[in-house]
């Protein structure tokens, strides 16, 4: 090892070695000083999100703190924990990451901090996953035929209980913008028929109802001045989603249901993309923001036609359903649009164009009340998933749905559908089982798990009792008041405990210790 020496050059200038040493020292010491300052005085660096590590996009790994003890000190676990926490949280970490990422992008047109992102022509961003699926993924009709046959079985089973079922195919960015795919990928393009082409052919052959969102997106591309897929995103833009949403409306109208075409205000074009329009470029964590045109559409609330009671719509699918559900719910024709995101990853509800996450993850799906009580059921499959070798949510859902429809109780499912459509409730109404003055007293089809009505009252039979009705979307929190009496017969039966649910969500327990009516 050569000794490090410092010498002055003529004129009193510091040597290069000393300048480098000072620079390296500042590089290592400054983050520690800034971190200590922020810890002792939180307001030390106001309006400095890149120094506070507040705006990085992507997965954040937070090391688990190790408590200090003789054991953790002696084996080094505590020291390692401190080092890991500092390495992930020191002041200025985000700034260094952004500078590194920006430099790498400018020098090599790559993003080292967002593995899987590929920069194509005209700076259009792709993922290597979607490129490999489009350029290299191939399958055979024989491999796709079993899933298409199951889709036909599911369609037939849904038809028996009057549930319109549709398969929706959404596009992948490389197939819509092949002109922007890097030449290194195009050279490897497999000319054999794509899974999309084979899948469409089989759906038509087996008469499975489907909406081809890929074809609608290609049609929309020819009429739009802004890219149909934003440059820095992997998901489609508003115009592409609108074309497919309108195709869904047309398919529903073909079933004889009163729905209006979607309408929107004049398009707003912005050069500051956010959200899904910039989901890939955000992951690159660059210093300089990208500016490119994106179109935002505001769907008009057209309201319901006279014979439209307010239809419910359920999606089972991936991330491309978000824009569709947002637009359809914003039209006002679907008071509830439910989305089972990748089937059991999340359950989402869309009201008036706004997304609400109901459950995450979804441990169990009640097919009777959550799936088959809907007026429309749509299974969305992106063309990148059509080999059915991964993202198995479509296979899992179809198998589970067939199990419930083909081997379940279709009569009960049909009853639930009729309840949802015909029986309505307004806040403030009294649901009484004592007299004939209220519709619920006579609406036997709205109940399950109850005994035959007697002149004075009725009672539950079996482990579960359900009262099902539909009501308008509430603007305020709601309270449910119930007055119930229980069968108590000491000493054989001294108490009863029941679990209460609303909208398939557990509310609480109710314990009865007296035959007298009690209220909660």
Short mmCIF file of C-alpha atoms in Angstrom, two decimals:
data_model
loop_
_atom_site.label_atom_id
_atom_site.label_comp_id
_atom_site.label_asym_id
_atom_site.label_seq_id
_atom_site.Cartn_x
_atom_site.Cartn_y
_atom_site.Cartn_z
CA UNK A 1 0.00 0.00 0.00
CA UNK A 2 1.42 3.39 -0.97
CA UNK A 3 1.55 6.00 1.80
CA UNK A 4 -0.82 8.96 1.33
CA UNK A 5 1.08 12.28 1.42
CA UNK A 6 -0.04 15.88 1.09
CA UNK A 7 2.11 18.48 -0.57
CA UNK A 8 1.63 22.06 -1.59
CA UNK A 9 2.12 22.99 -5.15
CA UNK A 10 3.76 26.26 -6.18
CA UNK A 11 1.49 29.19 -5.39
CA UNK A 12 0.12 27.52 -2.28
CA UNK A 13 -2.41 25.31 -4.08
CA UNK A 14 -3.48 22.09 -2.37
CA UNK A 15 -2.50 18.83 -4.01
CA UNK A 16 -5.04 16.75 -5.94
CA UNK A 17 -4.80 14.03 -3.30
CA UNK A 18 -5.83 16.42 -0.54
CA UNK A 19 -8.77 17.77 -2.53
CA UNK A 20 -9.96 14.23 -3.16
CA UNK A 21 -9.56 13.34 0.50
CA UNK A 22 -11.56 16.38 1.61
CA UNK A 23 -14.26 15.61 -0.95
CA UNK A 24 -14.56 11.99 0.18
CA UNK A 25 -14.60 13.08 3.82
CA UNK A 26 -17.45 15.53 3.13
CA UNK A 27 -19.32 12.87 1.17
CA UNK A 28 -19.29 10.52 4.15
CA UNK A 29 -19.63 13.04 6.98
CA UNK A 30 -22.31 15.34 5.55
CA UNK A 31 -25.15 12.75 5.57
CA UNK A 32 -24.37 11.93 9.20
CA UNK A 33 -24.39 15.62 10.17
CA UNK A 34 -27.64 16.28 8.31
CA UNK A 35 -29.29 13.17 9.75
CA UNK A 36 -28.29 14.15 13.29
CA UNK A 37 -29.58 17.68 12.72
CA UNK A 38 -32.94 16.43 11.47
CA UNK A 39 -33.22 14.09 14.43
CA UNK A 40 -32.44 16.79 17.01
CA UNK A 41 -34.22 19.63 15.20
CA UNK A 42 -36.96 18.42 12.80
CA UNK A 43 -37.45 21.88 11.28
CA UNK A 44 -33.80 22.25 10.37
CA UNK A 45 -34.38 21.55 6.65
CA UNK A 46 -37.80 22.94 5.71
CA UNK A 47 -39.15 22.29 2.19
CA UNK A 48 -36.41 19.79 1.41
CA UNK A 49 -38.25 16.54 0.55
CA UNK A 50 -35.25 15.04 -1.29
CA UNK A 51 -33.10 15.46 1.82
CA UNK A 52 -35.88 14.10 4.03
CA UNK A 53 -36.43 11.08 1.72
CA UNK A 54 -40.12 11.85 1.28
CA UNK A 55 -40.87 11.39 -2.42
CA UNK A 56 -39.12 8.25 -3.69
CA UNK A 57 -41.41 5.95 -5.66
CA UNK A 58 -41.33 2.17 -5.39
CA UNK A 59 -40.99 -0.53 -2.77
CA UNK A 60 -39.53 0.75 0.49
CA UNK A 61 -37.75 -1.84 2.63
CA UNK A 62 -37.80 -0.88 6.29
CA UNK A 63 -35.29 -2.88 8.35
CA UNK A 64 -36.69 -4.34 11.56
CA UNK A 65 -35.06 -2.65 14.57
CA UNK A 66 -33.10 -4.96 16.86
CA UNK A 67 -33.33 -4.08 20.57
CA UNK A 68 -30.10 -3.41 22.40
CA UNK A 69 -29.01 -6.20 24.74
CA UNK A 70 -25.81 -7.93 25.80
CA UNK A 71 -26.55 -10.73 23.35
CA UNK A 72 -27.28 -8.47 20.33
CA UNK A 73 -24.26 -6.30 21.16
CA UNK A 74 -21.93 -9.27 21.49
CA UNK A 75 -23.03 -11.00 18.27
CA UNK A 76 -23.16 -7.75 16.27
CA UNK A 77 -26.87 -7.86 15.42
CA UNK A 78 -27.58 -4.53 17.09
CA UNK A 79 -24.71 -2.81 15.28
CA UNK A 80 -25.85 -4.26 11.95
CA UNK A 81 -29.41 -3.10 12.65
CA UNK A 82 -28.21 0.43 13.29
CA UNK A 83 -26.16 0.41 10.09
CA UNK A 84 -29.09 -0.90 8.01
CA UNK A 85 -31.44 1.72 9.46
CA UNK A 86 -28.96 4.50 8.73
CA UNK A 87 -28.28 3.24 5.20
CA UNK A 88 -32.01 3.32 4.43
CA UNK A 89 -32.86 6.59 6.16
CA UNK A 90 -29.88 8.96 6.20
CA UNK A 91 -30.62 12.52 5.10
CA UNK A 92 -30.00 13.03 1.41
CA UNK A 93 -30.38 9.37 0.40
CA UNK A 94 -33.13 10.26 -2.05
CA UNK A 95 -31.01 13.02 -3.59
CA UNK A 96 -28.12 10.61 -4.19
CA UNK A 97 -30.48 8.01 -5.68
CA UNK A 98 -32.05 10.53 -8.03
CA UNK A 99 -28.69 11.92 -9.13
CA UNK A 100 -27.38 8.41 -9.80
CA UNK A 101 -30.50 7.39 -11.71
CA UNK A 102 -30.54 10.57 -13.79
CA UNK A 103 -26.84 10.20 -14.65
CA UNK A 104 -27.25 6.56 -15.64
CA UNK A 105 -30.27 7.40 -17.81
CA UNK A 106 -28.43 10.26 -19.56
CA UNK A 107 -25.25 8.25 -20.15
CA UNK A 108 -26.66 4.83 -21.03
CA UNK A 109 -30.44 5.33 -21.58
CA UNK A 110 -31.09 2.85 -18.80
CA UNK A 111 -32.60 2.96 -15.33
CA UNK A 112 -30.47 1.01 -12.82
CA UNK A 113 -32.83 1.66 -9.91
CA UNK A 114 -35.99 0.37 -11.56
CA UNK A 115 -35.08 -3.06 -12.87
CA UNK A 116 -37.35 -4.29 -15.63
CA UNK A 117 -37.96 -0.89 -17.27
CA UNK A 118 -36.94 -0.70 -20.93
CA UNK A 119 -36.60 2.63 -22.75
CA UNK A 120 -37.93 2.36 -26.28
CA UNK A 121 -38.09 4.65 -29.27
CA UNK A 122 -39.25 8.20 -28.62
CA UNK A 123 -38.48 7.57 -24.93
CA UNK A 124 -41.56 5.36 -24.65
CA UNK A 125 -41.22 3.18 -21.55
CA UNK A 126 -41.99 -0.55 -21.44
CA UNK A 127 -41.32 -3.37 -19.00
CA UNK A 128 -39.24 -6.37 -20.00
CA UNK A 129 -42.15 -8.51 -18.76
CA UNK A 130 -44.64 -7.05 -21.26
CA UNK A 131 -42.06 -7.03 -24.05
CA UNK A 132 -41.19 -10.68 -23.51
CA UNK A 133 -44.89 -11.63 -23.45
CA UNK A 134 -45.56 -9.79 -26.72
CA UNK A 135 -42.39 -10.71 -28.60
CA UNK A 136 -41.64 -14.19 -27.27
CA UNK A 137 -44.68 -15.70 -25.54
CA UNK A 138 -46.38 -18.27 -27.76
CA UNK A 139 -48.78 -21.07 -27.02
CA UNK A 140 -51.09 -23.43 -28.92
CA UNK A 141 -54.82 -23.71 -29.40
CA UNK A 142 -54.72 -27.04 -27.59
CA UNK A 143 -53.28 -25.36 -24.50
CA UNK A 144 -55.90 -22.59 -24.55
CA UNK A 145 -58.90 -24.77 -25.31
CA UNK A 146 -59.55 -26.04 -21.72
CA UNK A 147 -59.86 -22.52 -20.26
CA UNK A 148 -62.13 -21.43 -23.14
CA UNK A 149 -64.36 -24.46 -22.53
CA UNK A 150 -64.60 -23.52 -18.85
CA UNK A 151 -65.51 -19.95 -19.81
CA UNK A 152 -68.35 -21.30 -21.96
CA UNK A 153 -69.54 -23.47 -19.07
CA UNK A 154 -69.48 -20.44 -16.77
CA UNK A 155 -71.40 -18.38 -19.33
CA UNK A 156 -74.08 -21.09 -19.63
CA UNK A 157 -74.37 -21.41 -15.85
CA UNK A 158 -74.71 -17.62 -15.48
CA UNK A 159 -77.37 -17.52 -18.19
CA UNK A 160 -79.48 -20.02 -16.25
CA UNK A 161 -79.68 -17.58 -13.34
CA UNK A 162 -79.98 -14.54 -15.64
CA UNK A 163 -76.56 -13.03 -14.95
CA UNK A 164 -74.99 -11.55 -18.12
CA UNK A 165 -71.36 -12.74 -18.15
CA UNK A 166 -68.69 -11.27 -20.43
CA UNK A 167 -64.99 -11.85 -21.00
CA UNK A 168 -63.07 -8.61 -21.49
CA UNK A 169 -59.66 -8.58 -23.18
CA UNK A 170 -57.52 -5.52 -22.46
CA UNK A 171 -54.43 -4.49 -24.44
CA UNK A 172 -50.74 -4.62 -23.65
CA UNK A 173 -48.68 -1.54 -24.51
CA UNK A 174 -46.19 -3.25 -26.86
CA UNK A 175 -48.97 -4.61 -29.10
CA UNK A 176 -50.52 -1.15 -29.42
CA UNK A 177 -47.22 0.73 -29.92
CA UNK A 178 -44.97 -1.74 -31.79
CA UNK A 179 -43.26 1.19 -33.53
CA UNK A 180 -41.74 2.19 -30.18
CA UNK A 181 -40.34 -1.25 -29.28
CA UNK A 182 -36.51 -1.26 -29.21
CA UNK A 183 -34.92 -2.97 -32.20
CA UNK A 184 -33.09 -5.39 -29.90
CA UNK A 185 -36.48 -6.83 -28.93
CA UNK A 186 -38.03 -6.71 -32.39
CA UNK A 187 -35.17 -8.79 -33.77
CA UNK A 188 -36.29 -11.61 -31.48
CA UNK A 189 -40.00 -11.33 -32.35
CA UNK A 190 -41.59 -14.75 -32.86
CA UNK A 191 -43.73 -14.67 -36.05
CA UNK A 192 -46.02 -17.49 -34.96
CA UNK A 193 -49.65 -16.59 -34.01
CA UNK A 194 -49.88 -14.80 -30.68
CA UNK A 195 -51.96 -16.14 -27.78
CA UNK A 196 -54.35 -13.21 -28.34
CA UNK A 197 -55.06 -14.32 -31.92
CA UNK A 198 -55.63 -17.93 -30.89
CA UNK A 199 -57.74 -16.98 -27.88
CA UNK A 200 -60.06 -14.74 -29.93
CA UNK A 201 -60.52 -17.50 -32.48
CA UNK A 202 -61.46 -20.04 -29.79
CA UNK A 203 -63.87 -17.63 -28.06
CA UNK A 204 -65.69 -17.07 -31.32
CA UNK A 205 -65.75 -20.79 -32.10
CA UNK A 206 -67.27 -21.63 -28.69
CA UNK A 207 -69.65 -18.62 -28.78
CA UNK A 208 -68.27 -17.08 -25.61
CA UNK A 209 -69.40 -13.47 -25.22
CA UNK A 210 -66.41 -11.16 -25.14
CA UNK A 211 -65.44 -7.52 -25.60
CA UNK A 212 -62.18 -6.98 -27.45
CA UNK A 213 -60.57 -4.02 -25.71
CA UNK A 214 -57.40 -4.46 -27.74
CA UNK A 215 -59.25 -3.95 -31.02
CA UNK A 216 -61.11 -0.95 -29.60
CA UNK A 217 -57.81 0.58 -28.45
CA UNK A 218 -56.27 0.21 -31.91
CA UNK A 219 -59.34 1.92 -33.39
CA UNK A 220 -59.06 4.76 -30.87
CA UNK A 221 -55.34 5.15 -31.60
CA UNK A 222 -56.08 6.18 -35.18
CA UNK A 223 -58.25 9.10 -34.04
CA UNK A 224 -56.23 10.58 -31.16
CA UNK A 225 -53.60 13.30 -31.29
CA UNK A 226 -52.02 12.27 -27.99
CA UNK A 227 -50.52 8.78 -27.45
CA UNK A 228 -53.16 6.20 -26.56
CA UNK A 229 -50.66 4.77 -24.05
CA UNK A 230 -48.79 7.55 -22.20
CA UNK A 231 -45.05 7.69 -22.88
CA UNK A 232 -44.05 7.16 -19.24
CA UNK A 233 -46.76 4.67 -18.24
CA UNK A 234 -47.59 1.01 -18.81
CA UNK A 235 -51.39 1.46 -18.57
CA UNK A 236 -53.74 2.84 -21.19
CA UNK A 237 -54.91 6.43 -21.26
CA UNK A 238 -58.43 7.76 -20.75
CA UNK A 239 -59.39 7.62 -24.45
CA UNK A 240 -58.49 3.93 -24.76
CA UNK A 241 -60.37 3.08 -21.57
CA UNK A 242 -63.38 5.09 -22.79
CA UNK A 243 -63.50 3.19 -26.09
CA UNK A 244 -63.59 -0.12 -24.23
CA UNK A 245 -66.06 1.13 -21.60
CA UNK A 246 -68.40 2.19 -24.39
CA UNK A 247 -68.01 -1.23 -26.01
CA UNK A 248 -69.10 -2.79 -22.71
CA UNK A 249 -72.13 -0.47 -22.61
CA UNK A 250 -73.02 -1.54 -26.16
CA UNK A 251 -72.78 -5.22 -25.16
CA UNK A 252 -75.06 -4.60 -22.16
CA UNK A 253 -77.53 -2.71 -24.37
CA UNK A 254 -77.61 -5.68 -26.74
CA UNK A 255 -79.10 -7.64 -23.85
CA UNK A 256 -82.08 -5.28 -23.93
CA UNK A 257 -81.08 -3.22 -20.88
CA UNK A 258 -81.71 0.55 -20.71
CA UNK A 259 -78.28 2.20 -20.71
CA UNK A 260 -77.01 5.42 -22.26
CA UNK A 261 -73.73 5.99 -24.11
CA UNK A 262 -70.96 7.53 -22.05
CA UNK A 263 -70.53 11.28 -22.48
CA UNK A 264 -67.64 13.49 -21.42
CA UNK A 265 -66.64 17.13 -21.21
CA UNK A 266 -64.12 18.51 -23.72
CA UNK A 267 -60.79 16.69 -23.22
CA UNK A 268 -58.17 18.39 -21.07
CA UNK A 269 -54.60 17.92 -22.32
CA UNK A 270 -51.82 18.20 -19.76
CA UNK A 271 -48.03 18.01 -20.03
CA UNK A 272 -47.64 17.10 -16.35
CA UNK A 273 -48.58 13.40 -16.15
CA UNK A 274 -49.43 11.82 -12.80
CA UNK A 275 -50.72 8.48 -11.48
CA UNK A 276 -51.03 5.67 -14.02
CA UNK A 277 -49.97 8.05 -16.79
CA UNK A 278 -46.51 8.17 -15.20
CA UNK A 279 -46.28 4.92 -13.25
CA UNK A 280 -43.05 3.76 -14.94
CA UNK A 281 -41.19 7.06 -15.14
CA UNK A 282 -42.01 7.66 -11.47
CA UNK A 283 -40.28 4.39 -10.62
CA UNK A 284 -37.13 5.63 -12.33
CA UNK A 285 -36.80 8.33 -9.63
CA UNK A 286 -35.11 10.86 -11.88
CA UNK A 287 -34.10 14.42 -10.99
CA UNK A 288 -35.80 16.15 -13.92
CA UNK A 289 -39.52 15.45 -14.38
CA UNK A 290 -40.66 14.21 -17.76
CA UNK A 291 -43.15 16.34 -19.66
CA UNK A 292 -45.33 14.75 -22.33
CA UNK A 293 -48.98 15.14 -23.35
CA UNK A 294 -51.71 13.10 -21.70
CA UNK A 295 -55.47 13.44 -22.08
CA UNK A 296 -57.82 13.52 -19.12
CA UNK A 297 -61.54 12.95 -19.62
CA UNK A 298 -64.28 13.95 -17.20
CA UNK A 299 -67.26 11.65 -17.65
CA UNK A 300 -70.63 13.38 -17.44
CA UNK A 301 -73.27 12.12 -15.04
CA UNK A 302 -75.90 11.19 -17.60
CA UNK A 303 -78.23 9.61 -15.06
CA UNK A 304 -80.45 6.60 -15.52
CA UNK A 305 -83.04 5.98 -18.20
CA UNK A 306 -86.64 5.55 -16.97
CA UNK A 307 -86.51 1.75 -16.91
CA UNK A 308 -83.05 1.62 -15.33
CA UNK A 309 -83.34 0.86 -11.59
CA UNK A 310 -79.58 1.40 -11.16
CA UNK A 311 -77.56 -1.61 -12.23
CA UNK A 312 -74.70 -3.16 -10.31
CA UNK A 313 -71.55 -4.26 -12.11
CA UNK A 314 -68.79 -6.56 -10.89
CA UNK A 315 -65.32 -6.85 -12.40
CA UNK A 316 -62.84 -9.59 -11.69
CA UNK A 317 -59.52 -8.57 -13.18
CA UNK A 318 -56.30 -6.62 -12.99
CA UNK A 319 -55.13 -3.03 -13.04
CA UNK A 320 -56.75 -2.15 -16.38
CA UNK A 321 -60.19 -2.40 -14.78
CA UNK A 322 -59.53 0.65 -12.59
CA UNK A 323 -60.01 3.22 -15.37
CA UNK A 324 -63.05 1.34 -16.69
CA UNK A 325 -64.76 1.12 -13.30
CA UNK A 326 -64.02 4.80 -12.64
CA UNK A 327 -65.62 5.92 -15.90
CA UNK A 328 -68.65 3.64 -15.69
CA UNK A 329 -69.43 4.59 -12.10
CA UNK A 330 -68.99 8.30 -12.90
CA UNK A 331 -71.78 8.06 -15.50
CA UNK A 332 -74.35 7.52 -12.74
CA UNK A 333 -75.88 4.47 -14.42
CA UNK A 334 -74.15 2.04 -12.07
CA UNK A 335 -74.58 3.06 -8.41
CA UNK A 336 -72.13 0.34 -7.48
CA UNK A 337 -69.19 -0.95 -9.49
CA UNK A 338 -67.28 -3.61 -7.59
CA UNK A 339 -63.84 -4.83 -8.59
CA UNK A 340 -62.16 -7.95 -7.25
CA UNK A 341 -58.61 -6.84 -8.02
CA UNK A 342 -56.65 -9.90 -9.17
CA UNK A 343 -59.56 -11.81 -7.67
CA UNK A 344 -58.46 -11.93 -4.03
CA UNK A 345 -55.81 -9.24 -3.71
CA UNK A 346 -58.29 -6.43 -3.03
CA UNK A 347 -62.01 -5.82 -3.11
CA UNK A 348 -62.72 -2.33 -4.41
CA UNK A 349 -65.88 -0.28 -4.68
CA UNK A 350 -66.37 2.58 -7.16
CA UNK A 351 -69.02 5.21 -6.45
CA UNK A 352 -69.44 8.38 -8.51
CA UNK A 353 -66.03 7.81 -10.07
CA UNK A 354 -64.25 7.43 -6.72
CA UNK A 355 -62.39 4.32 -5.56
CA UNK A 356 -62.84 2.84 -2.08
CA UNK A 357 -60.85 -0.21 -0.96
CA UNK A 358 -63.20 -2.50 0.98
CA UNK A 359 -60.97 -5.46 1.85
CA UNK A 360 -57.28 -6.18 1.33
CA UNK A 361 -56.63 -9.03 0.98
CA UNK A 362 -59.88 -10.88 0.35
CA UNK A 363 -59.77 -13.98 2.52
CA UNK A 364 -63.05 -15.43 1.33
CA UNK A 365 -65.58 -14.52 -1.36
CA UNK A 366 -69.30 -15.01 -0.77
CA UNK A 367 -70.35 -15.84 -4.32
CA UNK A 368 -74.07 -15.62 -3.55
CA UNK A 369 -74.04 -12.06 -2.20
CA UNK A 370 -70.82 -10.63 -3.70
CA UNK A 371 -70.64 -12.09 -7.22
CA UNK A 372 -73.89 -13.59 -8.45
CA UNK A 373 -76.13 -10.91 -6.99
CA UNK A 374 -74.64 -8.43 -9.46
CA UNK A 375 -76.51 -7.40 -12.60
CA UNK A 376 -73.39 -7.79 -14.78
CA UNK A 377 -70.28 -9.93 -14.32
CA UNK A 378 -67.12 -9.17 -16.32
CA UNK A 379 -63.88 -11.18 -16.23
CA UNK A 380 -61.00 -9.01 -17.48
CA UNK A 381 -57.85 -10.65 -18.85
CA UNK A 382 -54.94 -8.63 -20.18
CA UNK A 383 -53.42 -9.99 -23.38
CA UNK A 384 -50.05 -10.28 -21.61
CA UNK A 385 -51.63 -12.96 -19.37
CA UNK A 386 -53.23 -15.05 -22.11
CA UNK A 387 -50.76 -17.91 -21.84
CA UNK A 388 -52.33 -18.54 -18.39
CA UNK A 389 -48.99 -19.67 -16.99
CA UNK A 390 -48.81 -16.90 -14.39
CA UNK A 391 -51.14 -14.39 -12.79
CA UNK A 392 -53.52 -17.27 -12.27
CA UNK A 393 -56.39 -15.15 -10.91
CA UNK A 394 -58.52 -15.86 -14.02
CA UNK A 395 -58.16 -19.63 -13.68
CA UNK A 396 -58.81 -19.55 -9.94
CA UNK A 397 -61.91 -17.41 -10.31
CA UNK A 398 -63.41 -19.48 -13.10
CA UNK A 399 -62.88 -22.72 -11.16
CA UNK A 400 -64.40 -21.25 -7.98
CA UNK A 401 -67.34 -19.71 -9.84
CA UNK A 402 -68.14 -22.98 -11.62
CA UNK A 403 -68.01 -24.83 -8.32
CA UNK A 404 -70.59 -22.46 -6.82
CA UNK A 405 -72.88 -22.32 -9.84
CA UNK A 406 -72.73 -25.87 -11.17
CA UNK A 407 -72.63 -27.62 -7.81
CA UNK A 408 -74.26 -24.93 -5.66
CA UNK A 409 -77.86 -23.80 -5.34
CA UNK A 410 -78.86 -21.87 -8.51
CA UNK A 411 -82.36 -21.26 -7.12
CA UNK A 412 -80.91 -19.38 -4.13
CA UNK A 413 -78.60 -17.36 -6.39
CA UNK A 414 -81.54 -16.46 -8.63
CA UNK A 415 -83.50 -15.43 -5.54
CA UNK A 416 -80.69 -13.17 -4.40
CA UNK A 417 -80.66 -11.49 -7.80
CA UNK A 418 -84.39 -10.86 -7.72
CA UNK A 419 -84.13 -9.45 -4.19
CA UNK A 420 -81.40 -7.04 -5.25
CA UNK A 421 -83.33 -5.76 -8.23
CA UNK A 422 -86.90 -5.61 -6.91
CA UNK A 423 -86.76 -4.81 -3.20
CA UNK A 424 -85.77 -1.25 -2.28
CA UNK A 425 -85.33 0.46 1.06
CA UNK A 426 -85.08 4.08 2.13
CA UNK A 427 -83.34 5.19 5.36
CA UNK A 428 -85.89 5.69 8.10
CA UNK A 429 -88.23 2.92 7.03
CA UNK A 430 -89.14 0.31 9.63
CA UNK A 431 -88.63 -3.35 8.81
CA UNK A 432 -91.21 -5.15 10.87
CA UNK A 433 -92.11 -8.80 11.14
CA UNK A 434 -95.17 -8.06 13.31
CA UNK A 435 -97.73 -6.49 11.01
CA UNK A 436 -98.82 -6.53 7.39
CA UNK A 437 -98.42 -2.79 6.86
CA UNK A 438 -94.83 -2.93 5.57
CA UNK A 439 -93.63 -4.38 2.27
CA UNK A 440 -90.94 -6.42 3.97
CA UNK A 441 -93.64 -8.28 5.90
CA UNK A 442 -95.03 -9.58 2.62
CA UNK A 443 -91.79 -9.81 0.66
CA UNK A 444 -90.97 -13.39 1.51
CA UNK A 445 -88.41 -13.50 -1.32
CA UNK A 446 -86.27 -10.95 0.53
CA UNK A 447 -85.65 -13.29 3.43
CA UNK A 448 -83.77 -16.51 3.97
CA UNK A 449 -83.35 -18.48 7.18
CA UNK A 450 -86.73 -17.36 8.61
CA UNK A 451 -89.76 -19.43 9.57
CA UNK A 452 -93.23 -19.05 8.06
CA UNK A 453 -94.95 -15.86 9.11
CA UNK A 454 -97.38 -16.07 11.99
CA UNK A 455 -100.05 -13.45 12.74
CA UNK A 456 -97.96 -11.87 15.48
CA UNK A 457 -94.31 -12.49 14.61
CA UNK A 458 -91.77 -14.74 12.96
CA UNK A 459 -88.47 -16.26 14.00
CA UNK A 460 -85.20 -17.50 12.55
CA UNK A 461 -84.51 -21.10 11.67
CA UNK A 462 -81.07 -22.61 11.23
CA UNK A 463 -77.64 -21.05 11.83
CA UNK A 464 -78.03 -18.08 9.44
CA UNK A 465 -80.81 -15.58 8.77
CA UNK A 466 -80.58 -12.92 6.04
CA UNK A 467 -82.62 -9.84 5.20
CA UNK A 468 -81.50 -8.47 1.83
CA UNK A 469 -82.50 -5.19 0.20
CA UNK A 470 -81.09 -2.44 -1.99
CA UNK A 471 -80.86 1.21 -1.08
CA UNK A 472 -79.45 4.42 -2.59
CA UNK A 473 -75.86 5.38 -1.89
CA UNK A 474 -75.84 7.13 1.51
CA UNK A 475 -74.29 10.57 1.91
CA UNK A 476 -73.77 10.10 5.65
CA UNK A 477 -72.83 7.34 8.06
CA UNK A 478 -75.76 5.05 8.82
CA UNK A 479 -76.95 3.47 12.04
CA UNK A 480 -78.92 0.26 12.19
CA UNK A 481 -81.25 -0.15 15.18
CA UNK A 482 -82.67 -3.60 15.90
CA UNK A 483 -85.12 -4.82 18.52
CA UNK A 484 -84.96 -8.58 18.85
CA UNK A 485 -86.15 -11.20 21.29
CA UNK A 486 -84.36 -14.54 21.78
CA UNK A 487 -85.49 -18.02 22.69
CA UNK A 488 -84.12 -18.53 26.22
CA UNK A 489 -85.26 -21.55 28.24
CA UNK A 490 -83.44 -22.02 31.58
CA UNK A 491 -81.86 -24.18 32.75
CA UNK A 492 -81.31 -25.98 29.41
CA UNK A 493 -80.59 -22.77 27.48
CA UNK A 494 -79.53 -19.72 29.45
CA UNK A 495 -78.10 -17.52 26.67
CA UNK A 496 -77.60 -17.19 22.93
CA UNK A 497 -74.87 -15.32 21.03
CA UNK A 498 -75.09 -14.32 17.38
CA UNK A 499 -72.72 -12.58 14.98
CA UNK A 500 -74.18 -9.65 13.06
CA UNK A 501 -73.09 -8.71 9.53
CA UNK A 502 -73.99 -5.84 7.20
CA UNK A 503 -72.90 -5.88 3.54
CA UNK A 504 -70.96 -9.04 4.33
CA UNK A 505 -68.89 -7.12 6.90
CA UNK A 506 -68.80 -8.27 10.51
CA UNK A 507 -70.32 -5.68 12.89
CA UNK A 508 -70.16 -7.44 16.23
CA UNK A 509 -71.65 -9.99 18.61
CA UNK A 510 -75.05 -9.79 20.27
CA UNK A 511 -75.60 -11.91 23.38
CA UNK A 512 -79.12 -12.60 24.68
CA UNK A 513 -79.67 -13.74 28.26
CA UNK A 514 -83.40 -13.06 28.53
CA UNK A 515 -86.43 -13.88 26.37
CA UNK A 516 -87.49 -10.24 26.55
CA UNK A 517 -86.85 -8.01 23.55
CA UNK A 518 -83.58 -6.09 23.68
CA UNK A 519 -82.40 -3.26 21.48
CA UNK A 520 -78.99 -2.39 20.01
#
